[in-house]
CSV table of C-alpha atoms in Angstrom, one decimal:
chain,number,residue,atom,x,y,z
A,679,MET,CA,0.0,0.0,0.0
A,680,GLN,CA,1.2,3.5,-0.8
A,681,SER,CA,1.4,6.0,2.1
A,682,VAL,CA,-0.4,9.3,1.6
A,683,ASP,CA,-1.2,12.3,3.8
A,684,GLN,CA,-4.9,11.9,3.8
A,685,VAL,CA,-7.9,10.1,2.3
A,686,ILE,CA,-11.3,11.9,2.1
A,687,ARG,CA,-14.3,9.7,1.6
A,688,ALA,CA,-17.8,10.9,1.0
A,689,ARG,CA,-21.2,9.5,0.1
A,690,TRP,CA,-21.3,11.6,-3.0
A,691,VAL,CA,-18.3,13.0,-4.8
A,692,VAL,CA,-19.0,15.7,-7.5
A,693,PRO,CA,-15.7,16.3,-9.4
A,694,VAL,CA,-17.4,18.9,-11.8
A,695,ARG,CA,-15.1,17.8,-14.6
A,696,PRO,CA,-16.6,15.4,-15.6
A,697,CYS,CA,-20.1,16.4,-14.6
A,698,ILE,CA,-21.1,13.3,-12.8
A,699,VAL,CA,-22.0,12.2,-9.3
A,700,LEU,CA,-19.8,9.4,-7.9
A,701,HIS,CA,-21.3,7.4,-5.1
A,702,ASP,CA,-19.1,6.3,-2.1
A,703,HIS,CA,-15.9,7.5,-3.6
A,704,ALA,CA,-12.7,8.9,-2.0
A,705,LEU,CA,-9.8,11.1,-2.8
A,706,ALA,CA,-6.2,10.3,-1.9
A,707,VAL,CA,-4.2,13.5,-1.2
A,708,GLN,CA,-0.4,13.8,-1.0
A,709,ASP,CA,1.6,17.1,-0.5
A,710,GLY,CA,-1.6,19.1,-1.0
A,711,ARG,CA,-2.5,17.5,-4.4
A,712,ILE,CA,-5.1,14.9,-5.4
A,713,ILE,CA,-3.2,11.8,-6.6
A,714,ALA,CA,-6.2,9.5,-7.0
A,715,ILE,CA,-10.0,9.4,-7.1
A,716,GLY,CA,-11.9,6.2,-7.1
A,717,PRO,CA,-14.4,3.9,-5.3
A,718,ALA,CA,-13.8,4.1,-1.6
A,719,ALA,CA,-13.1,0.4,-1.2
A,720,ASP,CA,-10.4,0.6,-4.0
A,721,ILE,CA,-8.8,3.8,-2.5
A,722,LEU,CA,-8.7,2.3,1.0
A,723,THR,CA,-7.1,-0.9,-0.4
A,724,ARG,CA,-4.4,1.0,-2.4
A,725,TYR,CA,-3.5,3.7,0.1
A,726,THR,CA,-2.7,4.0,3.8
A,727,ALA,CA,-3.3,7.5,5.1
A,728,ALA,CA,-2.0,9.5,8.0
A,729,SER,CA,-5.5,11.1,8.2
A,730,THR,CA,-8.8,9.7,7.0
A,731,THR,CA,-12.1,11.7,6.9
A,732,HIS,CA,-15.3,9.8,6.4
A,733,LEU,CA,-18.2,12.0,5.3
A,734,ASP,CA,-21.2,9.6,5.2
A,735,GLN,CA,-24.0,12.1,4.5
A,736,HIS,CA,-22.0,14.7,2.5
A,737,VAL,CA,-21.3,16.0,-1.0
A,738,LEU,CA,-17.6,16.4,-1.6
A,739,MET,CA,-16.9,18.9,-4.4
A,740,PRO,CA,-14.5,21.5,-5.5
A,741,GLY,CA,-14.3,24.7,-3.4
A,742,LEU,CA,-16.4,27.6,-4.7
A,743,VAL,CA,-14.6,30.3,-6.6
A,744,ASN,CA,-15.8,33.9,-6.1
A,745,ALA,CA,-14.9,35.4,-9.4
A,746,HIS,CA,-15.4,39.1,-8.4
A,747,THR,CA,-15.3,40.8,-5.1
A,748,HIS,CA,-13.9,43.7,-3.1
A,749,ALA,CA,-12.9,41.8,0.0
A,750,ALA,CA,-12.0,44.7,2.3
A,751,MET,CA,-15.4,46.3,1.7
A,752,THR,CA,-16.8,44.0,4.4
A,753,LEU,CA,-16.1,46.9,6.7
A,754,MET,CA,-18.7,48.9,4.8
A,755,ARG,CA,-21.4,46.2,4.9
A,756,GLY,CA,-24.8,47.9,5.4
A,757,LEU,CA,-23.2,51.4,5.3
A,758,ALA,CA,-25.4,52.6,2.4
A,759,ASP,CA,-28.3,50.5,1.2
A,760,ASP,CA,-31.2,50.8,-1.2
A,761,LEU,CA,-29.5,53.3,-3.6
A,762,PRO,CA,-28.7,53.4,-7.3
A,763,LEU,CA,-25.1,52.7,-8.2
A,764,MET,CA,-23.8,56.2,-8.9
A,765,THR,CA,-25.5,57.7,-5.8
A,766,TRP,CA,-24.2,54.9,-3.7
A,767,LEU,CA,-20.6,55.5,-5.1
A,768,ASN,CA,-20.5,59.3,-5.2
A,769,ALA,CA,-22.4,60.1,-2.0
A,770,HIS,CA,-21.3,57.3,0.2
A,771,ILE,CA,-18.6,54.8,-0.8
A,772,TRP,CA,-16.0,57.0,-2.4
A,773,PRO,CA,-16.1,59.7,0.4
A,774,VAL,CA,-15.7,56.9,3.1
A,775,GLU,CA,-12.9,55.3,1.2
A,776,GLY,CA,-11.1,58.7,0.8
A,777,ARG,CA,-11.3,59.2,4.5
A,778,PHE,CA,-10.7,55.8,6.0
A,779,VAL,CA,-9.0,53.3,3.6
A,780,SER,CA,-5.5,52.4,4.5
A,781,PRO,CA,-3.4,49.2,4.5
A,782,GLU,CA,-4.7,48.4,8.0
A,783,PHE,CA,-8.3,48.9,6.9
A,784,VAL,CA,-7.7,46.6,3.9
A,785,ALA,CA,-6.0,44.0,6.1
A,786,ILE,CA,-8.8,43.8,8.7
A,787,GLY,CA,-11.6,44.0,6.1
A,788,THR,CA,-10.0,41.3,4.0
A,789,GLU,CA,-9.5,39.1,7.0
A,790,LEU,CA,-13.2,39.3,7.8
A,791,ALA,CA,-14.0,38.5,4.2
A,792,VAL,CA,-11.7,35.5,4.1
A,793,ALA,CA,-13.2,34.2,7.3
A,794,GLU,CA,-16.7,34.6,5.9
A,795,MET,CA,-15.8,33.0,2.5
A,796,LEU,CA,-13.9,30.0,3.9
A,797,ARG,CA,-16.7,29.3,6.4
A,798,GLY,CA,-19.1,29.4,3.5
A,799,GLY,CA,-17.2,27.0,1.2
A,800,THR,CA,-15.3,29.5,-1.0
A,801,THR,CA,-11.7,28.5,-1.4
A,802,THR,CA,-10.6,31.1,-4.1
A,803,PHE,CA,-11.5,34.7,-4.7
A,804,ASN,CA,-10.8,37.3,-7.3
A,805,ASP,CA,-10.2,40.7,-5.6
A,806,MET,CA,-10.2,44.3,-6.8
A,807,TYR,CA,-9.3,46.9,-4.2
A,808,PHE,CA,-6.7,49.4,-3.0
A,809,PHE,CA,-3.5,48.4,-1.1
A,810,PRO,CA,-3.4,44.9,-2.8
A,811,LYS,CA,-0.3,43.9,-0.8
A,812,ALA,CA,-2.3,44.0,2.4
A,813,ALA,CA,-5.0,41.8,0.9
A,814,ALA,CA,-2.5,39.3,-0.5
A,815,GLU,CA,-0.7,38.9,2.8
A,816,VAL,CA,-4.0,38.2,4.6
A,817,ALA,CA,-5.1,35.6,2.0
A,818,GLN,CA,-1.7,33.9,2.1
A,819,ARG,CA,-1.5,33.9,5.9
A,820,MET,CA,-5.1,32.5,6.3
A,821,GLY,CA,-4.5,29.8,3.7
A,822,MET,CA,-6.9,31.0,1.0
A,823,ARG,CA,-6.2,31.1,-2.7
A,824,ALA,CA,-6.7,34.5,-4.4
A,825,THR,CA,-6.1,36.5,-7.5
A,826,ILE,CA,-5.3,40.0,-6.4
A,827,GLY,CA,-6.1,42.9,-8.7
A,828,HIS,CA,-4.0,45.9,-9.0
A,829,VAL,CA,-6.5,48.7,-9.3
A,830,VAL,CA,-6.1,51.4,-12.0
A,831,ILE,CA,-8.3,54.5,-11.6
A,832,ASP,CA,-7.9,58.1,-12.9
A,833,PHE,CA,-9.0,60.2,-9.9
A,834,PRO,CA,-7.0,60.6,-6.6
A,835,THR,CA,-7.7,58.0,-3.9
A,836,ALA,CA,-6.1,57.1,-0.6
A,837,TYR,CA,-4.0,54.6,-2.6
A,838,ALA,CA,-2.6,56.7,-5.6
A,839,ALA,CA,-2.9,60.0,-7.2
A,840,ASN,CA,-3.9,58.9,-10.7
A,841,ALA,CA,-3.8,56.0,-13.2
A,842,ASP,CA,-0.1,56.4,-13.9
A,843,ALA,CA,0.7,56.2,-10.2
A,844,CYS,CA,-1.5,53.1,-9.9
A,845,LEU,CA,0.4,51.4,-12.8
A,846,GLN,CA,3.7,52.3,-11.2
A,847,LEU,CA,2.7,50.8,-7.9
A,848,ALA,CA,1.5,47.7,-9.6
A,849,ALA,CA,4.8,47.3,-11.5
A,850,ASP,CA,6.7,47.7,-8.3
A,851,LEU,CA,4.6,45.2,-6.4
A,852,LEU,CA,4.2,42.4,-9.0
A,853,PRO,CA,7.5,40.6,-8.3
A,854,ARG,CA,6.9,40.7,-4.5
A,855,LEU,CA,3.5,39.1,-4.7
A,856,ARG,CA,4.8,36.4,-7.0
A,857,ARG,CA,6.7,34.9,-4.1
A,858,MET,CA,3.4,34.0,-2.4
A,859,PRO,CA,2.3,30.5,-3.6
A,860,LEU,CA,-1.5,31.0,-3.0
A,861,ILE,CA,-1.5,34.3,-4.9
A,862,HIS,CA,-2.0,35.1,-8.5
A,863,GLN,CA,-2.4,38.7,-9.8
A,864,SER,CA,-4.3,40.7,-12.3
A,865,ILE,CA,-4.4,44.3,-13.6
A,866,ALA,CA,-7.8,45.8,-12.7
A,867,PRO,CA,-8.8,49.0,-14.3
A,868,HIS,CA,-11.9,50.0,-12.4
A,869,ALA,CA,-14.4,50.9,-15.1
A,870,PRO,CA,-14.7,52.6,-18.5
A,871,TYR,CA,-16.1,55.7,-16.8
A,872,THR,CA,-13.2,56.0,-14.3
A,873,VAL,CA,-10.2,55.3,-16.6
A,874,GLY,CA,-9.4,57.2,-19.7
A,875,ASP,CA,-7.8,55.9,-22.8
A,876,ALA,CA,-4.2,56.4,-21.6
A,877,GLY,CA,-4.8,54.5,-18.4
A,878,LEU,CA,-6.6,51.7,-20.2
A,879,CYS,CA,-3.7,51.4,-22.7
A,880,GLY,CA,-1.2,51.4,-19.8
A,881,ALA,CA,-3.2,48.6,-18.1
A,882,ARG,CA,-3.4,46.7,-21.3
A,883,ASP,CA,0.4,46.9,-21.9
A,884,LEU,CA,1.3,46.0,-18.3
A,885,ALA,CA,-1.0,43.0,-18.4
A,886,ALA,CA,0.4,41.8,-21.7
A,887,SER,CA,4.1,42.3,-20.7
A,888,GLU,CA,3.6,40.5,-17.4
A,889,LYS,CA,1.2,37.8,-18.9
A,890,LEU,CA,-1.6,38.7,-16.5
A,891,PRO,CA,-5.4,38.9,-17.0
A,892,LEU,CA,-7.4,42.1,-17.0
A,893,HIS,CA,-10.3,42.4,-14.5
A,894,MET,CA,-12.8,45.3,-15.0
A,895,HIS,CA,-16.4,46.4,-14.4
A,896,VAL,CA,-18.1,46.7,-17.7
A,897,HIS,CA,-21.6,47.6,-18.8
A,898,GLU,CA,-22.9,47.6,-15.3
A,899,THR,CA,-25.8,50.1,-15.7
A,900,ALA,CA,-27.8,51.8,-18.5
A,901,HIS,CA,-26.6,55.2,-17.2
A,902,GLU,CA,-23.0,54.1,-17.9
A,903,ILE,CA,-23.9,53.3,-21.5
A,904,ASP,CA,-25.7,56.5,-22.1
A,905,GLU,CA,-22.8,58.6,-20.7
A,906,ALA,CA,-20.3,56.7,-22.8
A,907,ILE,CA,-22.2,57.3,-26.0
A,908,ALA,CA,-22.5,61.0,-25.2
A,909,ARG,CA,-18.8,61.3,-24.3
A,910,ASP,CA,-17.1,58.9,-26.7
A,911,GLY,CA,-19.7,58.3,-29.4
A,912,MET,CA,-19.6,54.6,-28.8
A,913,ARG,CA,-20.6,52.0,-26.2
A,914,PRO,CA,-17.9,51.1,-23.6
A,915,LEU,CA,-17.3,47.6,-24.9
A,916,ALA,CA,-16.7,48.9,-28.4
A,917,ARG,CA,-14.2,51.4,-26.9
A,918,LEU,CA,-12.4,48.6,-25.1
A,919,ALA,CA,-12.3,46.5,-28.3
A,920,ARG,CA,-10.9,49.5,-30.2
A,921,LEU,CA,-8.2,49.9,-27.6
A,922,GLY,CA,-7.2,46.3,-27.8
A,923,LEU,CA,-8.1,45.2,-24.3
A,924,LEU,CA,-10.5,42.3,-25.1
A,925,ASN,CA,-9.4,38.7,-25.4
A,926,GLN,CA,-9.7,35.4,-23.5
A,927,HIS,CA,-7.7,36.9,-20.6
A,928,PHE,CA,-10.2,39.8,-20.1
A,929,LEU,CA,-12.8,39.3,-17.3
A,930,ALA,CA,-15.8,41.6,-17.8
A,931,VAL,CA,-17.7,42.0,-14.6
A,932,HIS,CA,-21.5,42.5,-14.6
A,933,MET,CA,-22.3,43.0,-18.3
A,934,THR,CA,-26.0,43.7,-17.7
A,935,GLN,CA,-26.6,46.0,-20.6
A,936,LEU,CA,-25.8,44.1,-23.9
A,937,ASN,CA,-27.2,44.7,-27.3
A,938,GLU,CA,-26.5,42.6,-30.4
A,939,GLU,CA,-23.3,44.5,-31.1
A,940,ASP,CA,-22.1,43.9,-27.5
A,941,LEU,CA,-23.0,40.2,-27.8
A,942,ALA,CA,-21.0,39.9,-31.0
A,943,ILE,CA,-18.0,41.6,-29.5
A,944,SER,CA,-18.2,39.3,-26.5
A,945,ARG,CA,-18.4,36.2,-28.7
A,946,ASN,CA,-15.7,37.2,-31.1
A,947,SER,CA,-13.2,38.4,-28.5
A,948,GLY,CA,-13.3,35.3,-26.3
A,949,LEU,CA,-13.7,37.4,-23.2
A,950,ARG,CA,-15.1,35.9,-20.0
A,951,ILE,CA,-17.9,37.3,-17.8
A,952,ALA,CA,-18.2,37.4,-14.0
A,953,HIS,CA,-21.9,37.4,-13.3
A,954,CYS,CA,-22.9,39.1,-10.0
A,955,PRO,CA,-26.7,38.7,-9.8
A,956,GLU,CA,-27.4,39.7,-6.2
A,957,SER,CA,-25.4,43.0,-6.4
A,958,ASN,CA,-27.0,43.8,-9.7
A,959,LEU,CA,-30.5,43.1,-8.2
A,960,LYS,CA,-29.8,45.2,-5.1
A,961,LEU,CA,-28.5,48.2,-7.1
A,962,ALA,CA,-31.2,47.7,-9.8
A,963,SER,CA,-28.4,47.8,-12.3
A,964,GLY,CA,-30.0,45.3,-14.7
A,965,MET,CA,-29.7,41.6,-15.5
A,966,ALA,CA,-27.0,39.9,-17.5
A,967,PRO,CA,-28.5,37.9,-20.3
A,968,VAL,CA,-27.2,34.6,-19.1
A,969,ALA,CA,-29.3,32.3,-21.3
A,970,THR,CA,-28.1,34.2,-24.5
A,971,LEU,CA,-24.5,34.3,-23.4
A,972,ARG,CA,-24.6,30.6,-22.6
A,973,LYS,CA,-26.1,29.8,-26.0
A,974,GLN,CA,-23.4,31.8,-27.8
A,975,GLY,CA,-20.6,30.0,-25.8
A,976,THR,CA,-19.3,33.0,-23.7
A,977,PRO,CA,-17.6,31.5,-20.6
A,978,LEU,CA,-19.4,32.4,-17.4
A,979,ALA,CA,-18.2,32.7,-13.8
A,980,ILE,CA,-20.1,33.9,-10.7
A,981,GLY,CA,-19.1,36.5,-8.2
A,982,THR,CA,-20.6,38.1,-5.2
A,983,ASP,CA,-19.3,41.6,-5.7
A,984,GLY,CA,-18.4,43.4,-2.4
A,985,ALA,CA,-20.2,43.1,0.9
A,986,ALA,CA,-21.1,46.8,0.6
A,987,SER,CA,-23.4,46.1,-2.3
A,988,ASN,CA,-24.5,42.5,-1.8
A,989,ASN,CA,-24.4,42.4,1.3
A,990,ASP,CA,-22.8,39.0,1.9
A,991,LEU,CA,-20.0,36.9,0.3
A,992,ASP,CA,-22.2,33.8,0.1
A,993,MET,CA,-21.4,31.9,-3.1
A,994,LEU,CA,-23.9,29.1,-2.5
A,995,GLY,CA,-26.6,31.8,-2.3
A,996,GLU,CA,-25.1,33.5,-5.4
A,997,LEU,CA,-25.1,30.5,-7.6
A,998,ARG,CA,-28.7,29.7,-6.6
A,999,THR,CA,-29.8,33.3,-7.5
A,1000,ALA,CA,-27.9,33.0,-10.8
A,1001,ALA,CA,-29.7,29.8,-11.7
A,1002,LEU,CA,-33.1,31.1,-10.8
A,1003,LEU,CA,-32.7,34.6,-12.3
A,1004,ALA,CA,-31.6,33.2,-15.7
A,1005,LYS,CA,-34.8,31.2,-15.8
A,1006,GLY,CA,-37.0,34.2,-14.8
A,1007,VAL,CA,-35.4,36.7,-17.2
A,1008,SER,CA,-35.5,34.3,-20.2
A,1009,GLY,CA,-38.8,32.7,-19.5
A,1010,ASP,CA,-37.0,29.4,-20.0
A,1011,PRO,CA,-36.8,26.9,-17.0
A,1012,THR,CA,-33.9,25.2,-18.8
A,1013,ALA,CA,-31.8,28.4,-19.1
A,1014,PHE,CA,-29.2,27.8,-16.5
A,1015,PRO,CA,-29.4,24.2,-15.1
A,1016,ALA,CA,-28.1,23.3,-11.7
A,1017,TRP,CA,-25.1,21.6,-13.2
A,1018,GLU,CA,-24.1,24.6,-15.3
A,1019,ALA,CA,-24.5,27.0,-12.4
A,1020,LEU,CA,-22.3,24.8,-10.2
A,1021,GLU,CA,-19.7,24.6,-12.9
A,1022,ALA,CA,-19.7,28.5,-13.3
A,1023,ALA,CA,-19.2,28.8,-9.5
A,1024,THR,CA,-16.3,26.4,-9.5
A,1025,LEU,CA,-14.3,25.6,-12.6
A,1026,GLY,CA,-15.7,28.5,-14.6
A,1027,GLY,CA,-14.5,30.9,-12.0
A,1028,ALA,CA,-11.1,29.2,-11.7
A,1029,GLU,CA,-10.5,29.4,-15.4
A,1030,ALA,CA,-11.6,33.0,-15.5
A,1031,ILE,CA,-9.1,34.2,-13.0
A,1032,GLY,CA,-6.1,32.1,-14.0
A,1033,TRP,CA,-6.4,29.2,-11.6
A,1034,GLY,CA,-8.0,26.6,-13.9
A,1035,GLY,CA,-4.9,24.4,-13.9
A,1036,GLU,CA,-4.9,24.2,-10.1
A,1037,THR,CA,-8.4,24.3,-8.8
A,1038,GLY,CA,-12.1,24.4,-9.7
A,1039,SER,CA,-12.5,20.6,-10.2
A,1040,LEU,CA,-11.5,17.4,-8.4
A,1041,GLU,CA,-9.0,15.8,-10.7
A,1042,PRO,CA,-5.7,13.9,-10.1
A,1043,GLY,CA,-2.8,16.3,-10.3
A,1044,LYS,CA,-4.9,19.3,-9.1
A,1045,ALA,CA,-4.6,21.0,-5.7
A,1046,ALA,CA,-6.9,19.5,-3.1
A,1047,ASP,CA,-9.2,22.5,-2.8
A,1048,CYS,CA,-12.4,20.9,-1.8
A,1049,ILE,CA,-15.4,21.3,0.4
A,1050,ALA,CA,-18.0,19.0,2.1
A,1051,ILE,CA,-21.6,20.0,2.4
A,1052,ASP,CA,-23.7,18.0,4.9
A,1053,LEU,CA,-27.1,17.1,3.3
A,1054,ASP,CA,-28.3,15.4,6.5
A,1055,HIS,CA,-30.4,18.5,7.2
A,1056,PRO,CA,-34.1,19.3,7.1
A,1057,ALA,CA,-33.6,21.8,4.3
A,1058,THR,CA,-31.9,19.2,1.9
A,1059,TYR,CA,-33.8,16.0,2.7
A,1060,PRO,CA,-34.6,13.7,1.0
A,1061,VAL,CA,-31.8,13.6,-1.6
A,1062,TYR,CA,-32.8,12.6,-5.1
A,1063,ASP,CA,-30.1,14.6,-6.8
A,1064,PRO,CA,-27.2,15.9,-4.6
A,1065,VAL,CA,-26.3,18.6,-7.2
A,1066,SER,CA,-29.8,19.9,-7.2
A,1067,GLN,CA,-29.8,20.0,-3.4
A,1068,VAL,CA,-26.5,21.9,-3.3
A,1069,VAL,CA,-27.7,24.5,-5.9
A,1070,TYR,CA,-31.4,24.9,-4.9
A,1071,CYS,CA,-31.5,24.0,-1.2
A,1072,ALA,CA,-28.3,24.0,0.7
A,1073,GLY,CA,-27.2,26.9,2.9
A,1074,ARG,CA,-23.6,27.9,3.8
A,1075,ASP,CA,-24.2,26.7,7.4
A,1076,GLN,CA,-24.2,23.2,5.9
A,1077,VAL,CA,-20.6,23.5,4.8
A,1078,SER,CA,-18.8,21.3,7.3
A,1079,HIS,CA,-15.3,20.9,5.9
A,1080,VAL,CA,-13.0,23.1,3.8
A,1081,TRP,CA,-9.5,22.3,2.5
A,1082,VAL,CA,-7.2,24.5,0.5
A,1083,ASN,CA,-4.1,22.8,-0.9
A,1084,GLY,CA,-5.0,19.8,1.3
A,1085,ASN,CA,-4.8,22.0,4.4
A,1086,PRO,CA,-8.0,22.0,6.6
A,1087,ARG,CA,-9.4,25.5,7.0
A,1088,VAL,CA,-12.8,24.5,8.4
A,1089,VAL,CA,-13.5,21.2,10.3
A,1090,GLU,CA,-16.9,20.2,11.5
A,1091,GLY,CA,-18.1,23.8,10.8
A,1092,ARG,CA,-15.4,25.3,13.0
A,1093,ALA,CA,-12.6,27.6,11.8
A,1094,VAL,CA,-9.1,26.4,11.8
A,1095,ASP,CA,-6.2,28.7,12.8
A,1096,TRP,CA,-8.1,31.9,13.2
A,1097,ASP,CA,-9.8,33.3,16.3
A,1098,THR,CA,-13.2,34.7,15.2
A,1099,GLN,CA,-13.8,36.7,18.4
A,1100,GLU,CA,-10.4,38.3,18.2
A,1101,LEU,CA,-11.2,39.2,14.6
A,1102,PHE,CA,-14.5,40.7,15.6
A,1103,ALA,CA,-12.8,42.9,18.2
A,1104,ARG,CA,-10.5,44.3,15.6
A,1105,VAL,CA,-13.3,44.9,13.1
A,1106,ARG,CA,-15.3,46.8,15.8
């Protein structure tokens, strides 16, 4: 028998790739990586493990991937609700950020976000916020995988004076963050209405030279489109295409306002979309045409957005909303089936933010980023189809175990290696 670090056995294993449910299967994990998946009896015969976890009423699946958030904005949760986007930004969020945001603010806010996400079954997140070094250090220390975005924005902030200063800070910081094994990076111009052509071209060139993805809010509201047409004589997506930003490494966040021209640009460029349904609903920004995007083959991921506009970082809730909203908007109950929503919230997100080779599915050779959801619960009983139960019924309180790189981060619903009460004290 071969010795391994751990074996994880579950009643149902959902690898996502392929999209099947495996009954009474197990994973063998060595040095943080999955080395085998198979029937439990076979795995237990072939491997002797230093640690064995038996999950007899659970789904074992890849960790959820939050494809778009602003982690440190947990400290603004509930600060300004029930407002349209530009009022929310101009009258509340940006003034607060200008006064209070600092490396310490970002560190504490990100720590709260990581604690919330890990406890809810998210193992990887894609961030866009100021002072990215502080966020990266927290994610690495708490054992969570992340893609950290280097924000580019034209107007002065607590972080930088303008887009050129943002790009210089990013260039200086890139090599330092590369030393963190759980961290990838992106260049993150904020939005077409906050970054001019020079800043966008600078972001494009830096991303290309460093082989990094671009991460950007695009077509979030009808107001954004109207202003762009008045200012530039074209829609924002057409402007980004003209400037050469759009390709398979471009992650467009929101994309609620799409006409036929926009859909064609999306299809032809190969860009990916991070769908954030709950934030879009709360801000009344619009609805991404998920059914149409799916039919034309545009890759989809799912994100929560920040806790200031959602107001949680609950990816199980988000993927449920995404699946239901697609049906309601299109009038088609087959528009975004449970399996496809789950894939968008795992592998689709991982591929969108540069982690597809490492996480997002349970496959030999990939990192052991996995979660267990306990279906032995009144809300998820009886179980005809475990994937349907995960997507349409399960709550994040049913996440019992979380591993990142094979390291336990949540065990039996309890945090590993962080003190929640001490964190709450610092947040207060």
